[in-house]
Coordinates of C-alpha atoms in Angstrom, one line a residue:
L1 CA -7.2 -6.7 -9.5
A2 CA -7.3 -5.1 -6.0
L3 CA -4.0 -3.3 -6.4
L4 CA -5.2 -1.4 -9.5
S5 CA -8.7 -0.9 -8.1
A6 CA -8.2 -0.1 -4.5
V7 CA -6.8 3.3 -4.5
G8 CA -9.9 5.5 -5.1
C9 CA -11.3 8.6 -3.5
R10 CA -14.3 9.2 -5.8
P11 CA -17.9 8.2 -5.3
R12 CA -19.1 5.0 -6.8
T13 CA -19.8 4.9 -10.5
E14 CA -22.8 3.4 -12.3
A15 CA -20.7 0.3 -13.2
A16 CA -19.7 -0.2 -9.6
V17 CA -23.3 0.2 -8.4
R18 CA -24.5 -2.3 -11.0
S19 CA -21.9 -4.9 -10.0
G20 CA -22.7 -4.5 -6.3
V21 CA -19.0 -4.7 -5.3
W22 CA -16.9 -1.5 -5.0
A23 CA -13.9 0.0 -3.3
E24 CA -13.3 2.9 -1.0
P25 CA -10.0 4.8 -0.9
A26 CA -6.9 2.7 -0.1
V27 CA -6.1 2.6 3.6
H28 CA -2.5 1.8 2.9
L29 CA -0.2 0.6 0.1
V30 CA 3.2 -0.7 1.1
R31 CA 6.0 -2.4 -0.8
R32 CA 7.2 -5.6 0.8
G33 CA 10.6 -6.3 -0.6
S34 CA 11.2 -6.1 -4.4
V35 CA 8.2 -8.3 -5.4
G36 CA 5.6 -7.9 -2.6
I37 CA 2.8 -5.4 -2.1
E38 CA 0.5 -5.1 0.8
L39 CA -2.8 -3.3 0.1
G40 CA -5.3 -2.3 2.7
L41 CA -8.7 -1.1 1.6
V42 CA -12.4 -1.1 2.3
L43 CA -14.5 -3.3 0.0
H44 CA -18.3 -3.1 -0.2
N45 CA -20.4 -6.1 -1.1
D46 CA -23.9 -4.9 -1.7
T47 CA -25.0 -8.3 -3.1
D48 CA -27.1 -10.8 -1.2
R49 CA -24.3 -13.5 -1.3
N50 CA -21.1 -14.0 0.6
L51 CA -18.2 -13.7 -1.8
K52 CA -14.9 -15.6 -1.6
I53 CA -12.0 -14.8 -4.0
R54 CA -9.8 -17.9 -4.1
R55 CA -7.4 -16.8 -6.8
A56 CA -6.9 -13.5 -8.6
E57 CA -4.3 -12.6 -11.2
L58 CA -3.8 -9.4 -13.1
D59 CA -1.5 -9.2 -16.1
I60 CA -0.2 -5.6 -16.8
Y61 CA 0.7 -4.5 -20.3
Y62 CA 2.5 -1.5 -21.6
A63 CA 2.4 -0.8 -25.4
G64 CA 1.1 -4.3 -26.0
G65 CA 3.9 -6.1 -24.2
R66 CA 3.3 -7.9 -20.9
V67 CA 5.2 -6.1 -18.1
G68 CA 4.3 -8.4 -15.2
T69 CA 1.6 -10.3 -13.3
L70 CA 0.2 -9.5 -9.9
R71 CA -1.1 -12.6 -7.9
L72 CA -3.2 -12.5 -4.8
C73 CA -1.4 -14.4 -2.1
D74 CA -4.3 -15.3 0.3
P75 CA -8.0 -15.9 -0.3
L76 CA -10.3 -13.0 0.4
R77 CA -13.8 -13.2 2.0
L78 CA -16.5 -10.6 1.8
G79 CA -19.8 -11.0 3.8
R80 CA -23.0 -10.2 2.1
R81 CA -24.3 -6.6 2.4
T82 CA -21.2 -5.5 4.3
A83 CA -18.3 -3.1 4.1
T84 CA -15.1 -4.9 5.0
R85 CA -11.7 -3.5 5.8
V86 CA -9.2 -5.9 4.4
T87 CA -5.4 -6.2 4.0
T88 CA -4.4 -8.1 0.9
R89 CA -1.0 -9.4 0.0
W90 CA 0.1 -9.5 -3.7
R91 CA 3.2 -10.9 -5.4
M92 CA 4.5 -9.2 -8.6
E93 CA 6.1 -11.6 -11.1
S94 CA 8.1 -10.2 -14.0
Q95 CA 10.7 -11.5 -16.4
D96 CA 12.2 -7.9 -16.6
P97 CA 12.2 -6.0 -13.3
M98 CA 13.4 -2.9 -15.1
A99 CA 10.1 -2.9 -17.0
L100 CA 8.2 -2.5 -13.7
Y101 CA 10.3 0.6 -13.0
V102 CA 9.5 2.0 -16.4
L103 CA 5.8 1.3 -15.9
E104 CA 5.8 3.1 -12.6
R105 CA 7.4 6.1 -14.2
R106 CA 4.8 6.1 -17.0
I107 CA 2.0 6.0 -14.4
R108 CA 3.5 8.9 -12.5
G109 CA 3.8 10.8 -15.9
E110 CA 0.1 10.1 -16.7
E111 CA 0.8 8.1 -19.8
W112 CA -2.4 6.0 -19.5
S113 CA -3.4 5.3 -23.1
R114 CA -0.7 2.6 -23.5
I115 CA -1.4 0.7 -20.3
A116 CA -3.9 -2.2 -20.3
C117 CA -4.6 -5.2 -18.2
S118 CA -6.0 -8.7 -18.4
Y119 CA -7.4 -10.4 -15.3
R120 CA -8.6 -13.8 -14.1
L121 CA -10.5 -14.4 -10.9
R122 CA -11.8 -17.6 -9.4
G123 CA -14.0 -17.8 -6.4
R124 CA -17.5 -18.3 -5.1
A125 CA -20.7 -16.3 -4.7
G126 CA -22.5 -18.2 -2.0
I127 CA -22.4 -21.8 -3.2
L128 CA -22.0 -20.9 -6.9
P129 CA -18.5 -21.1 -8.4
V130 CA -17.5 -17.9 -10.2
K131 CA -14.9 -17.5 -12.9
I132 CA -14.4 -14.0 -14.3
S133 CA -11.9 -12.8 -16.8
G134 CA -11.1 -9.9 -19.2
D135 CA -8.5 -9.4 -21.8
M136 CA -6.5 -6.3 -22.8
I137 CA -8.8 -3.8 -21.0
P138 CA -7.6 -0.2 -20.9
V139 CA -6.6 0.5 -17.3
S140 CA -8.9 3.5 -17.0
D141 CA -11.9 1.2 -17.9
F142 CA -10.8 -1.4 -15.5
L143 CA -10.5 1.1 -12.6
N144 CA -13.9 2.6 -13.5
T145 CA -15.5 -0.7 -12.9
F146 CA -14.7 -0.2 -9.2
G147 CA -15.5 3.5 -9.1
L148 CA -11.9 4.6 -9.4
S149 CA -9.9 6.7 -11.8
P150 CA -6.3 6.7 -13.1
D151 CA -5.6 9.7 -10.9
D152 CA -6.5 7.6 -7.8
L153 CA -3.9 5.0 -8.9
R154 CA -1.3 7.6 -9.6
N155 CA -1.8 9.3 -6.2
S156 CA -1.5 5.9 -4.4
I157 CA 1.7 5.0 -6.3
N158 CA 3.1 8.4 -5.4
S159 CA 2.5 7.7 -1.7
L160 CA 4.1 4.2 -1.7
E161 CA 5.7 3.6 1.7

C-alpha cells in the first residue's frame, strides 16, 4: 500500500480529498537487502479520528500472475487532522525473485496496463475496527486514490538508493 502510494509529487486528487487520507512526495525509498524496503513519506490524516494500521499487505500482479507480496513490518499511527512524517519498513515476499526484476523493468519502461494490485489492510479508526481490501485494481487507479500517478512511482523506483 504505502510503497506504491508514497512516491507522489502531484496535488491531491478528488479521491484523496474524499478519503481524508493522502500522501506527499516520498522523502526517501531505500532497498534493505534483497527483500526489504524502507519508505519515508509524509501522510496526511484530515479525518477526525486517530488512525492505526496494524497490518497491510499488497499483492502485485503482472499480466494476471502474482509477482509478489509487500507486507508492512511495523504498525503505523496517524493522529487526527495531522500531517505525519513516517518511515515505514516493508518486506517483499516472492516465489520467483526474477519476477521482481522483470516487474521493475516493466515499470521503468512505462508498461502500466498489465500491472495490477490487490490489498488488505487492518487497523482502527478511533475505537472502530477497520478492514479494507480491494482485488485486481489497475495500479494507476490504486495510486490515484492517494493523489499519485504511475510517473510518481517510476521516478521513485529510478531513484532507489
